[in-house]
mmCIF file of C-alpha atoms in Angstrom:
data_model
loop_
_atom_site.group_PDB
_atom_site.id
_atom_site.type_symbol
_atom_site.label_atom_id
_atom_site.label_comp_id
_atom_site.label_asym_id
_atom_site.label_seq_id
_atom_site.Cartn_x
_atom_site.Cartn_y
_atom_site.Cartn_z
ATOM 1 C CA MET A 323 7.036 -15.405 -14.326
ATOM 2 C CA THR A 324 7.190 -19.143 -13.825
ATOM 3 C CA GLN A 325 3.961 -19.285 -11.762
ATOM 4 C CA ARG A 326 1.606 -18.590 -14.610
ATOM 5 C CA ASP A 327 -1.309 -20.527 -13.083
ATOM 6 C CA THR A 328 -1.646 -18.058 -10.207
ATOM 7 C CA LEU A 329 0.372 -14.998 -11.145
ATOM 8 C CA LYS A 330 0.317 -12.514 -14.080
ATOM 9 C CA ALA A 331 3.611 -10.694 -14.662
ATOM 10 C CA VAL A 332 3.501 -7.181 -16.105
ATOM 11 C CA HIS A 333 6.834 -5.792 -17.226
ATOM 12 C CA GLU A 334 7.554 -1.986 -16.983
ATOM 13 C CA PRO A 335 4.168 -0.744 -18.078
ATOM 14 C CA PHE A 336 4.571 2.880 -16.794
ATOM 15 C CA GLY A 337 7.390 3.531 -19.224
ATOM 16 C CA ASP A 338 4.766 3.683 -21.960
ATOM 17 C CA ALA A 339 3.196 6.822 -20.537
ATOM 18 C CA PHE A 340 6.526 8.173 -19.247
ATOM 19 C CA TYR A 341 8.282 8.177 -22.626
ATOM 20 C CA TYR A 342 5.691 8.157 -25.369
ATOM 21 C CA GLY A 343 2.153 9.279 -24.392
ATOM 22 C CA SER A 344 0.402 12.627 -24.088
ATOM 23 C CA GLU A 345 1.366 12.765 -20.411
ATOM 24 C CA ARG A 346 5.022 11.921 -21.044
ATOM 25 C CA LEU A 347 7.443 13.162 -18.390
ATOM 26 C CA SER A 348 10.701 12.301 -20.135
ATOM 27 C CA SER A 349 12.343 14.589 -22.735
ATOM 28 C CA ARG A 350 14.072 11.590 -24.414
ATOM 29 C CA TYR A 351 11.634 11.399 -27.315
ATOM 30 C CA GLU A 352 10.351 14.965 -27.216
ATOM 31 C CA ASP A 353 11.928 15.833 -30.591
ATOM 32 C CA ASP A 354 11.491 12.382 -32.068
ATOM 33 C CA VAL A 355 7.895 12.131 -33.148
ATOM 34 C CA PRO A 356 8.511 9.150 -35.471
ATOM 35 C CA GLY A 357 10.178 7.357 -32.505
ATOM 36 C CA ARG A 358 7.112 7.942 -30.320
ATOM 37 C CA GLU A 359 4.784 6.818 -33.032
ATOM 38 C CA ASP A 360 6.831 3.733 -33.845
ATOM 39 C CA SER A 361 6.646 2.693 -30.155
ATOM 40 C CA GLY A 362 2.961 2.021 -30.465
ATOM 41 C CA PHE A 363 2.265 3.713 -27.129
ATOM 42 C CA THR A 364 1.431 7.349 -28.096
ATOM 43 C CA GLN A 365 -2.074 6.771 -26.724
ATOM 44 C CA SER A 366 -0.845 5.543 -23.373
ATOM 45 C CA THR A 367 -1.529 7.631 -20.273
ATOM 46 C CA TYR A 368 -1.212 6.736 -16.647
ATOM 47 C CA ARG A 369 -4.995 6.051 -16.629
ATOM 48 C CA THR A 370 -4.809 3.522 -19.532
ATOM 49 C CA ILE A 371 -2.093 1.634 -17.655
ATOM 50 C CA LEU A 372 -4.046 1.495 -14.470
ATOM 51 C CA ASP A 373 -7.119 0.376 -16.451
ATOM 52 C CA ARG A 374 -4.971 -2.452 -17.906
ATOM 53 C CA PHE A 375 -4.266 -3.591 -14.373
ATOM 54 C CA GLU A 376 -7.966 -3.720 -13.599
ATOM 55 C CA ARG A 377 -8.716 -5.766 -16.724
ATOM 56 C CA GLU A 378 -5.903 -8.259 -16.136
ATOM 57 C CA ALA A 379 -6.638 -8.606 -12.420
ATOM 58 C CA SER A 380 -10.257 -9.402 -13.256
ATOM 59 C CA GLU A 381 -9.031 -12.694 -14.770
ATOM 60 C CA GLY A 382 -8.500 -13.968 -11.155
ATOM 61 C CA LYS A 383 -4.672 -13.950 -11.026
ATOM 62 C CA ARG A 384 -2.526 -11.828 -8.794
ATOM 63 C CA LEU A 385 -0.651 -9.241 -10.794
ATOM 64 C CA VAL A 386 3.047 -8.909 -10.169
ATOM 65 C CA ILE A 387 4.212 -5.610 -11.715
ATOM 66 C CA LYS A 388 7.954 -4.874 -12.167
ATOM 67 C CA ASP A 389 8.609 -1.278 -12.949
ATOM 68 C CA MET A 390 10.877 1.735 -12.364
ATOM 69 C CA ALA A 391 10.133 4.225 -9.594
ATOM 70 C CA TYR A 392 11.617 6.775 -11.970
ATOM 71 C CA TYR A 393 8.575 6.563 -14.212
ATOM 72 C CA LEU A 394 6.260 7.953 -11.504
ATOM 73 C CA PHE A 395 8.342 11.169 -11.036
ATOM 74 C CA PRO A 396 9.000 14.262 -12.976
ATOM 75 C CA PRO A 397 12.686 14.091 -13.866
ATOM 76 C CA ASP A 398 15.373 16.156 -12.238
ATOM 77 C CA ALA A 399 13.510 16.479 -8.953
ATOM 78 C CA ALA A 400 10.878 18.776 -10.413
ATOM 79 C CA PRO A 401 7.817 19.396 -8.304
ATOM 80 C CA ALA A 402 5.189 16.686 -8.933
ATOM 81 C CA SER A 403 1.486 17.194 -9.725
ATOM 82 C CA ILE A 404 -0.960 14.414 -10.420
ATOM 83 C CA ALA A 405 -1.171 13.105 -13.895
ATOM 84 C CA PRO A 406 -4.271 14.663 -15.534
ATOM 85 C CA SER A 407 -5.796 11.298 -16.576
ATOM 86 C CA VAL A 408 -5.811 10.002 -12.974
ATOM 87 C CA GLY A 409 -6.612 13.260 -11.180
ATOM 88 C CA ARG A 410 -9.973 14.623 -10.125
ATOM 89 C CA VAL A 411 -11.510 17.937 -11.109
ATOM 90 C CA LYS A 412 -14.644 19.631 -9.970
ATOM 91 C CA ARG A 413 -17.453 19.429 -12.475
ATOM 92 C CA GLY A 414 -19.823 21.858 -10.786
ATOM 93 C CA VAL A 415 -21.244 22.279 -7.334
ATOM 94 C CA GLY A 416 -21.121 18.915 -5.504
ATOM 95 C CA THR A 417 -19.792 16.912 -8.419
ATOM 96 C CA THR A 418 -16.424 15.586 -9.432
ATOM 97 C CA GLY A 419 -15.095 13.653 -12.363
ATOM 98 C CA ALA A 420 -11.899 12.264 -13.819
ATOM 99 C CA MET A 421 -9.686 14.708 -15.753
ATOM 100 C CA HIS A 422 -9.685 14.128 -19.476
ATOM 101 C CA ASN A 423 -6.917 11.813 -20.658
ATOM 102 C CA GLY A 424 -3.985 13.702 -22.033
ATOM 103 C CA THR A 425 -4.965 17.165 -20.705
ATOM 104 C CA THR A 426 -1.696 18.823 -19.956
ATOM 105 C CA ASN A 427 -0.447 22.406 -20.204
ATOM 106 C CA GLY A 428 -2.384 23.218 -23.280
ATOM 107 C CA THR A 429 0.504 22.780 -25.714
ATOM 108 C CA THR A 430 1.457 20.008 -28.081
ATOM 109 C CA ARG A 431 5.020 19.767 -26.768
ATOM 110 C CA ALA A 432 6.647 19.080 -23.441
ATOM 111 C CA PRO A 433 3.440 18.100 -21.530
ATOM 112 C CA TYR A 434 5.039 18.620 -18.180
ATOM 113 C CA PRO A 435 4.367 20.572 -16.054
ATOM 114 C CA TYR A 436 0.745 19.333 -16.023
ATOM 115 C CA ASN A 437 -2.120 21.719 -15.630
ATOM 116 C CA SER A 438 -3.202 19.774 -12.521
ATOM 117 C CA ASP A 439 -2.999 19.889 -8.755
ATOM 118 C CA ALA A 440 -0.359 18.377 -6.540
ATOM 119 C CA GLU A 441 -1.055 16.252 -3.480
ATOM 120 C CA PRO A 442 0.605 17.369 -0.237
ATOM 121 C CA ASN A 443 3.895 15.600 0.249
ATOM 122 C CA ASN A 444 3.293 13.176 -2.619
ATOM 123 C CA PRO A 445 6.433 13.201 -4.833
ATOM 124 C CA THR A 446 4.726 11.174 -7.588
ATOM 125 C CA VAL A 447 2.235 11.866 -10.326
ATOM 126 C CA ILE A 448 -0.037 9.047 -9.019
ATOM 127 C CA PRO A 449 -2.660 9.811 -6.338
ATOM 128 C CA ARG A 450 -1.958 8.474 -2.843
ATOM 129 C CA GLU A 451 -5.322 6.712 -2.977
ATOM 130 C CA THR A 452 -4.220 4.761 -6.096
ATOM 131 C CA LEU A 453 -0.804 3.899 -4.663
ATOM 132 C CA GLY A 454 -2.695 2.385 -1.750
ATOM 133 C CA ASN A 455 -3.912 -0.346 -4.035
ATOM 134 C CA PHE A 456 -0.385 -1.819 -4.370
ATOM 135 C CA HIS A 457 1.858 -3.989 -2.236
ATOM 136 C CA PHE A 458 5.298 -2.501 -2.775
ATOM 137 C CA THR A 459 8.610 -4.275 -2.601
ATOM 138 C CA PHE A 460 11.978 -2.863 -3.705
ATOM 139 C CA LEU A 461 14.827 -4.298 -5.758
ATOM 140 C CA ILE A 462 18.192 -2.556 -5.687
ATOM 141 C CA ARG A 463 21.562 -3.129 -7.357
ATOM 142 C CA HIS A 464 24.871 -1.445 -6.723
ATOM 143 C CA PRO A 465 25.542 1.460 -9.125
ATOM 144 C CA ARG A 466 28.908 -0.052 -9.998
ATOM 145 C CA SER A 467 26.985 -2.778 -11.714
ATOM 146 C CA SER A 468 23.868 -1.128 -13.044
ATOM 147 C CA ILE A 469 25.346 2.170 -14.385
ATOM 148 C CA PRO A 470 27.997 0.760 -16.824
ATOM 149 C CA SER A 471 25.439 -1.804 -17.967
ATOM 150 C CA TYR A 472 22.897 0.938 -18.762
ATOM 151 C CA TYR A 473 25.636 3.144 -20.324
ATOM 152 C CA ARG A 474 26.392 0.325 -22.721
ATOM 153 C CA CYS A 475 22.774 0.384 -23.897
ATOM 154 C CA CYS A 476 23.038 4.087 -24.789
ATOM 155 C CA VAL A 477 26.183 4.123 -26.929
ATOM 156 C CA PRO A 478 27.178 2.456 -30.154
ATOM 157 C CA PRO A 479 26.678 -0.211 -31.388
ATOM 158 C CA LEU A 480 23.849 -1.165 -28.948
ATOM 159 C CA ASP A 481 22.061 2.204 -29.112
ATOM 160 C CA LYS A 482 20.748 1.317 -32.569
ATOM 161 C CA VAL A 483 18.945 -1.692 -31.028
ATOM 162 C CA THR A 484 17.641 0.072 -27.943
ATOM 163 C CA GLY A 485 16.766 3.366 -29.540
ATOM 164 C CA PHE A 486 18.422 5.188 -26.585
ATOM 165 C CA TYR A 487 21.003 7.367 -28.272
ATOM 166 C CA ASP A 488 22.073 9.461 -25.252
ATOM 167 C CA PHE A 489 23.120 8.412 -21.787
ATOM 168 C CA MET A 490 21.111 10.372 -19.318
ATOM 169 C CA PRO A 491 22.552 10.095 -15.814
ATOM 170 C CA SER A 492 19.150 11.194 -14.292
ATOM 171 C CA GLU A 493 17.592 7.984 -15.541
ATOM 172 C CA ALA A 494 19.631 5.967 -12.978
ATOM 173 C CA GLY A 495 16.616 6.409 -10.765
ATOM 174 C CA TYR A 496 18.176 5.783 -7.327
ATOM 175 C CA GLU A 497 17.032 9.063 -5.906
ATOM 176 C CA GLU A 498 13.466 8.491 -7.172
ATOM 177 C CA LEU A 499 13.375 5.047 -5.563
ATOM 178 C CA ARG A 500 14.563 6.366 -2.264
ATOM 179 C CA ARG A 501 12.019 9.170 -2.293
ATOM 180 C CA LEU A 502 9.187 6.741 -3.116
ATOM 181 C CA PHE A 503 10.385 4.388 -0.389
ATOM 182 C CA ASP A 504 10.496 7.174 2.197
ATOM 183 C CA TYR A 505 7.116 8.560 1.130
ATOM 184 C CA LEU A 506 5.403 5.167 1.485
ATOM 185 C CA ARG A 507 6.977 4.722 4.843
ATOM 186 C CA SER A 508 5.915 8.164 5.982
ATOM 187 C CA ILE A 509 2.214 7.518 5.144
ATOM 188 C CA GLY A 510 2.190 4.105 6.784
ATOM 189 C CA GLN A 511 1.725 2.045 3.608
ATOM 190 C CA VAL A 512 5.050 0.259 4.218
ATOM 191 C CA GLY A 513 6.426 -0.808 7.522
ATOM 192 C CA PRO A 514 7.299 -0.494 10.299
ATOM 193 C CA GLY A 515 7.681 -4.289 10.205
ATOM 194 C CA MET A 516 10.595 -5.701 8.261
ATOM 195 C CA ALA A 517 10.774 -8.729 5.997
ATOM 196 C CA HIS A 518 12.904 -11.501 7.401
ATOM 197 C CA ARG A 519 16.244 -10.388 8.860
ATOM 198 C CA ASP A 520 18.923 -12.618 10.314
ATOM 199 C CA SER A 521 18.693 -12.622 14.069
ATOM 200 C CA ASN A 522 22.481 -12.052 14.204
ATOM 201 C CA ALA A 523 22.316 -9.167 11.794
ATOM 202 C CA GLY A 524 21.579 -6.681 14.547
ATOM 203 C CA SER A 525 19.905 -3.379 13.879
ATOM 204 C CA ALA A 526 21.294 -0.295 12.245
ATOM 205 C CA PHE A 527 18.203 1.706 12.956
ATOM 206 C CA ASP A 528 18.462 3.931 15.979
ATOM 207 C CA GLY A 529 17.091 7.289 16.651
ATOM 208 C CA PRO A 530 14.381 8.955 14.587
ATOM 209 C CA GLU A 531 14.433 6.375 11.775
ATOM 210 C CA SER A 532 14.108 3.429 14.019
ATOM 211 C CA LEU A 533 11.997 0.721 12.471
ATOM 212 C CA ASP A 534 10.454 -0.051 15.781
ATOM 213 C CA GLY A 535 8.790 3.355 16.065
ATOM 214 C CA VAL A 536 6.136 5.418 14.457
ATOM 215 C CA GLU A 537 8.518 7.477 12.391
ATOM 216 C CA SER A 538 9.527 4.666 10.047
ATOM 217 C CA ARG A 539 6.728 3.149 7.998
ATOM 218 C CA ASN A 540 5.912 2.010 4.627
ATOM 219 C CA GLU A 541 6.160 -0.798 0.801
ATOM 220 C CA VAL A 542 5.067 -2.821 -5.798
ATOM 221 C CA GLN A 543 8.362 -4.142 -6.926
ATOM 222 C CA PHE A 544 10.205 -1.055 -8.064
ATOM 223 C CA THR A 545 13.846 -0.695 -9.131
ATOM 224 C CA ASN A 546 15.968 2.428 -9.465
ATOM 225 C CA GLY A 547 15.165 2.920 -13.020
ATOM 226 C CA VAL A 548 18.124 1.281 -14.757
ATOM 227 C CA HIS A 549 16.753 -1.194 -17.234
ATOM 228 C CA SER A 550 19.621 -3.462 -18.106
ATOM 229 C CA SER A 551 21.901 -6.081 -16.611
ATOM 230 C CA GLN A 552 23.351 -6.772 -20.010
ATOM 231 C CA GLY A 553 27.081 -6.415 -20.553
ATOM 232 C CA VAL A 554 29.211 -5.326 -17.628
ATOM 233 C CA ASP A 555 28.794 -7.409 -14.427
ATOM 234 C CA SER A 556 25.597 -9.009 -15.851
ATOM 235 C CA LEU A 557 23.193 -10.446 -13.355
ATOM 236 C CA ASP A 558 22.662 -13.424 -15.671
ATOM 237 C CA GLY A 559 18.920 -13.260 -15.437
ATOM 238 C CA VAL A 560 18.185 -10.563 -12.876
ATOM 239 C CA ASP A 561 17.836 -7.616 -15.159
ATOM 240 C CA SER A 562 15.411 -5.354 -13.305
ATOM 241 C CA VAL A 563 17.069 -3.534 -10.491
ATOM 242 C CA ASN A 564 16.620 -0.451 -8.371
ATOM 243 C CA GLY A 565 12.916 -0.298 -8.956
ATOM 244 C CA VAL A 566 9.611 -1.406 -7.569
ATOM 245 C CA ASP A 567 7.924 -4.740 -7.845
ATOM 246 C CA SER A 568 4.290 -4.280 -7.194
ATOM 247 C CA SER A 569 1.592 -6.712 -6.508
ATOM 248 C CA ASN A 570 -1.832 -5.312 -7.428
ATOM 249 C CA GLY A 571 -4.789 -7.158 -6.038
ATOM 250 C CA VAL A 572 -7.793 -5.512 -7.651
ATOM 251 C CA GLY A 573 -10.275 -8.244 -7.981
ATOM 252 C CA HIS A 574 -8.053 -10.770 -6.179
ATOM 253 C CA PRO A 575 -8.795 -11.627 -2.529
ATOM 254 C CA ASN A 576 -5.062 -11.891 -1.639
ATOM 255 C CA GLY A 577 -3.760 -9.058 -3.648
ATOM 256 C CA VAL A 578 -5.139 -5.839 -2.282
ATOM 257 C CA HIS A 579 -2.773 -4.241 0.164
ATOM 258 C CA ASP A 580 -4.504 -0.955 0.839
ATOM 259 C CA SER A 581 -2.752 1.207 3.444
ATOM 260 C CA ASN A 582 -6.214 2.492 4.438
ATOM 261 C CA SER A 583 -6.960 -0.977 5.813
ATOM 262 C CA ALA A 584 -3.575 -1.694 7.256
ATOM 263 C CA ASP A 585 -3.277 -3.169 10.655
ATOM 264 C CA SER A 586 -3.343 -0.668 13.460
ATOM 265 C CA SER A 587 -2.056 -1.134 16.935
ATOM 266 C CA ASN A 588 -2.239 1.632 19.649
ATOM 267 C CA GLY A 589 -3.017 4.149 16.983
ATOM 268 C CA VAL A 590 0.066 3.365 14.881
ATOM 269 C CA THR A 591 -0.715 2.535 11.263
ATOM 270 C CA ARG A 592 1.020 -0.611 10.099
ATOM 271 C CA GLY A 593 1.540 -1.245 6.396
ATOM 272 C CA VAL A 594 2.986 -4.240 4.636
ATOM 273 C CA GLU A 595 6.519 -5.300 5.633
ATOM 274 C CA VAL A 596 9.482 -3.304 4.413
ATOM 275 C CA CYS A 597 10.775 -5.690 1.725
ATOM 276 C CA VAL A 598 14.010 -4.645 -0.009
ATOM 277 C CA ILE A 599 16.107 -7.044 -1.989
ATOM 278 C CA ASP A 600 19.673 -6.396 -3.036
ATOM 279 C CA ALA A 601 20.567 -8.075 -6.302
ATOM 280 C CA ASP A 602 23.939 -9.249 -5.002
ATOM 281 C CA ASP A 603 22.297 -10.985 -2.060
ATOM 282 C CA LEU A 604 19.768 -12.583 -4.415
ATOM 283 C CA LEU A 605 22.595 -14.007 -6.544
ATOM 284 C CA ASP A 606 24.553 -15.189 -3.560
ATOM 285 C CA ASN A 607 21.551 -16.989 -2.070
ATOM 286 C CA PRO A 608 18.711 -17.282 -4.646
ATOM 287 C CA ALA A 609 16.641 -19.859 -2.682
ATOM 288 C CA GLY A 610 16.922 -18.078 0.631
ATOM 289 C CA ILE A 611 16.118 -14.555 -0.721
ATOM 290 C CA VAL A 612 13.238 -15.664 -2.956
ATOM 291 C CA GLU A 613 11.723 -17.730 -0.098
ATOM 292 C CA ALA A 614 11.834 -14.673 2.218
ATOM 293 C CA PHE A 615 10.367 -12.516 -0.510
ATOM 294 C CA CYS A 616 7.512 -14.983 -0.940
ATOM 295 C CA LYS A 617 6.872 -15.133 2.730
ATOM 296 C CA SER A 618 6.736 -11.382 3.017
ATOM 297 C CA THR A 619 4.350 -11.069 -0.001
ATOM 298 C CA GLY A 620 2.055 -13.952 0.725
ATOM 299 C CA LEU A 621 3.244 -16.197 -2.125
ATOM 300 C CA ASN A 622 3.886 -19.924 -1.875
ATOM 301 C CA PHE A 623 7.573 -20.591 -2.438
ATOM 302 C CA THR A 624 8.533 -23.569 -4.636
ATOM 303 C CA PRO A 625 12.123 -24.345 -5.822
ATOM 304 C CA ASP A 626 11.021 -24.329 -9.465
ATOM 305 C CA MET A 627 10.757 -20.458 -9.168
ATOM 306 C CA LEU A 628 14.567 -20.438 -9.417
ATOM 307 C CA ASN A 629 14.603 -21.918 -12.958
ATOM 308 C CA TRP A 630 12.979 -20.760 -16.115
ATOM 309 C CA SER A 631 14.374 -23.182 -18.707
ATOM 310 C CA THR A 632 11.207 -24.547 -20.372
ATOM 311 C CA GLU A 633 10.005 -23.408 -23.695
ATOM 312 C CA ALA A 634 6.940 -21.784 -22.194
ATOM 313 C CA ASP A 635 9.129 -19.813 -19.669
ATOM 314 C CA GLN A 636 11.362 -18.573 -22.494
ATOM 315 C CA GLN A 637 8.337 -17.549 -24.665
ATOM 316 C CA GLN A 638 6.895 -15.607 -21.758
ATOM 317 C CA ALA A 639 10.183 -13.793 -21.189
ATOM 318 C CA GLU A 640 10.454 -12.883 -24.884
ATOM 319 C CA GLU A 641 6.914 -11.473 -24.871
ATOM 320 C CA ALA A 642 7.513 -9.438 -21.689
ATOM 321 C CA PHE A 643 10.800 -7.957 -22.894
ATOM 322 C CA ARG A 644 9.960 -7.454 -26.534
ATOM 323 C CA LYS A 645 9.139 -3.726 -26.116
ATOM 324 C CA TRP A 646 12.571 -2.889 -24.723
ATOM 325 C CA PRO A 647 14.847 -4.488 -27.318
ATOM 326 C CA GLY A 648 18.490 -4.800 -26.339
ATOM 327 C CA PHE A 649 18.041 -4.054 -22.684
ATOM 328 C CA HIS A 650 17.252 -7.603 -21.506
ATOM 329 C CA ASP A 651 19.260 -9.886 -23.731
ATOM 330 C CA ASP A 652 21.176 -11.540 -20.996
ATOM 331 C CA ALA A 653 18.029 -12.217 -19.009
ATOM 332 C CA MET A 654 16.340 -13.702 -22.072
ATOM 333 C CA ASN A 655 19.280 -16.005 -22.684
ATOM 334 C CA SER A 656 19.468 -17.228 -19.033
ATOM 335 C CA SER A 657 17.643 -20.037 -17.330
ATOM 336 C CA ASP A 658 18.603 -19.554 -13.679
ATOM 337 C CA LEU A 659 20.487 -17.262 -11.261
ATOM 338 C CA LYS A 660 24.278 -17.469 -11.096
ATOM 339 C CA PRO A 661 26.593 -16.069 -8.424
ATOM 340 C CA ARG A 662 28.120 -12.641 -8.952
ATOM 341 C CA GLN A 663 31.724 -11.826 -9.262
ATOM 342 C CA HIS A 664 33.285 -10.490 -6.109
ATOM 343 C CA VAL A 665 33.629 -6.677 -5.847
ATOM 344 C CA LYS A 666 36.465 -5.166 -7.747
ATOM 345 C CA SER A 667 38.691 -2.289 -6.632
ATOM 346 C CA VAL A 668 37.835 1.162 -7.947
ATOM 347 C CA GLU A 669 41.025 1.055 -9.956
ATOM 348 C CA ASP A 670 40.034 -2.167 -11.531
ATOM 349 C CA GLU A 671 36.573 -0.803 -12.338
ATOM 350 C CA ASN A 672 37.980 2.337 -13.864
ATOM 351 C CA SER A 673 40.378 0.281 -16.011
ATOM 352 C CA GLU A 674 37.707 -2.040 -17.203
ATOM 353 C CA TRP A 675 35.357 0.797 -18.100
ATOM 354 C CA ALA A 676 38.086 2.649 -19.951
ATOM 355 C CA GLU A 677 38.894 -0.474 -21.906
ATOM 356 C CA LYS A 678 35.236 -0.952 -22.925
ATOM 357 C CA PHE A 679 34.108 2.584 -23.319
ATOM 358 C CA GLY A 680 37.132 4.807 -23.609
ATOM 359 C CA ASP A 681 38.491 7.317 -21.032
ATOM 360 C CA GLU A 682 35.610 9.719 -21.476
ATOM 361 C CA GLY A 683 33.078 6.914 -21.118
ATOM 362 C CA ALA A 684 34.722 5.731 -17.967
ATOM 363 C CA ARG A 685 34.730 9.260 -16.516
ATOM 364 C CA ILE A 686 30.981 9.600 -17.146
ATOM 365 C CA ILE A 687 30.267 6.167 -15.643
ATOM 366 C CA ARG A 688 32.346 6.835 -12.481
ATOM 367 C CA GLN A 689 30.702 10.238 -12.009
ATOM 368 C CA ALA A 690 27.251 8.614 -12.231
ATOM 369 C CA VAL A 691 28.139 5.703 -9.998
ATOM 370 C CA ASP A 692 29.524 7.926 -7.286
ATOM 371 C CA ALA A 693 26.433 10.207 -7.457
ATOM 372 C CA ASN A 694 24.126 7.354 -6.696
ATOM 373 C CA ILE A 695 25.987 5.320 -4.015
ATOM 374 C CA GLU A 696 24.570 7.268 -1.137
ATOM 375 C CA ASP A 697 20.981 6.512 -2.175
ATOM 376 C CA TYR A 698 21.853 2.879 -2.807
ATOM 377 C CA GLU A 699 23.563 2.449 0.538
ATOM 378 C CA TYR A 700 20.608 4.077 2.298
ATOM 379 C CA LEU A 701 18.219 1.519 0.809
ATOM 380 C CA LYS A 702 20.623 -1.323 1.355
ATOM 381 C CA ARG A 703 20.265 -0.764 5.124
ATOM 382 C CA PHE A 704 16.728 -2.134 4.786
ATOM 383 C CA ALA A 705 17.533 -5.210 2.701
ATOM 384 C CA ILE A 706 16.374 -8.682 3.617
ATOM 385 C CA LYS A 707 18.968 -10.690 5.567
ATOM 386 C CA VAL A 708 18.721 -14.505 5.587
#
């Protein structure tokens, strides 16, 4: 966001289609027509978002897209089919064409399931060919930090600001992030190479998931789907976690990372490096982690990336975060990265959550945290070590 001369930041664009448009996958606003209309995104589809990337990339800057893996998946692990606006349908013998934007199941409600085909093994609503235009990196955060922070945004008094009036545990997004990560590895778009790891860190990858073998491959920056760092255990500026950060290079010579043109050695497809950043590691060592990220993604690291205190930086942040009011207040009020508090005991966490949200709130948060730790710890194994 601070490198505006060479980079263009795009903040959570796929949420427009996921929540509000004619291809929406979420039920959050299904019975709230005024809420969808007030968003200004009722005309958004997955195609209009991809078209936006094309337009903005044509300006000559490399796009850096921060978004939630969750927005590319039908909720609750439902089987995926390709979003109609980005799919292809036969238009007669020997001809094909794009599906009409917004064509779904023929009803005016609950667009999903789409009246469209699925791609074999693709768990998302985006075609594999389209995913191949992005360079994926992954940002994760421990559920003990992200879940209570998100819960706070879905209950009074903050819910009146965010417009999210119910806490939906499925929106944590860790499962979707892991599934996207594994899919991209399986098709060779990410890996098997790893972003910088400490030579003393050793390897936890033995057997069928070894990063040195054919089985483990694959890498945009995506997070797990939890929007906010505000409130409990705030990241003081890092408010997008457990999702995907994608660089899209359409129209930019250094931006296209198409798995179809990935390096190949001895018949093994090699995608971009596996690049996973844990938010705690980032806060403990901002310069080291950001420099390793830049090296992995082909960006030039400069120390001024670690500070966004200028008026222009703040204005850019306000513009980017405006469409998600209440979710990014801490980030907007920050100017750099600050170290995290050290991990608390489970008992201390439960006590803190009960004090803030009541016993029932603490129970709901603990249940959601525990449900997502396995997926978080799986992805953590791949995190950059410096």
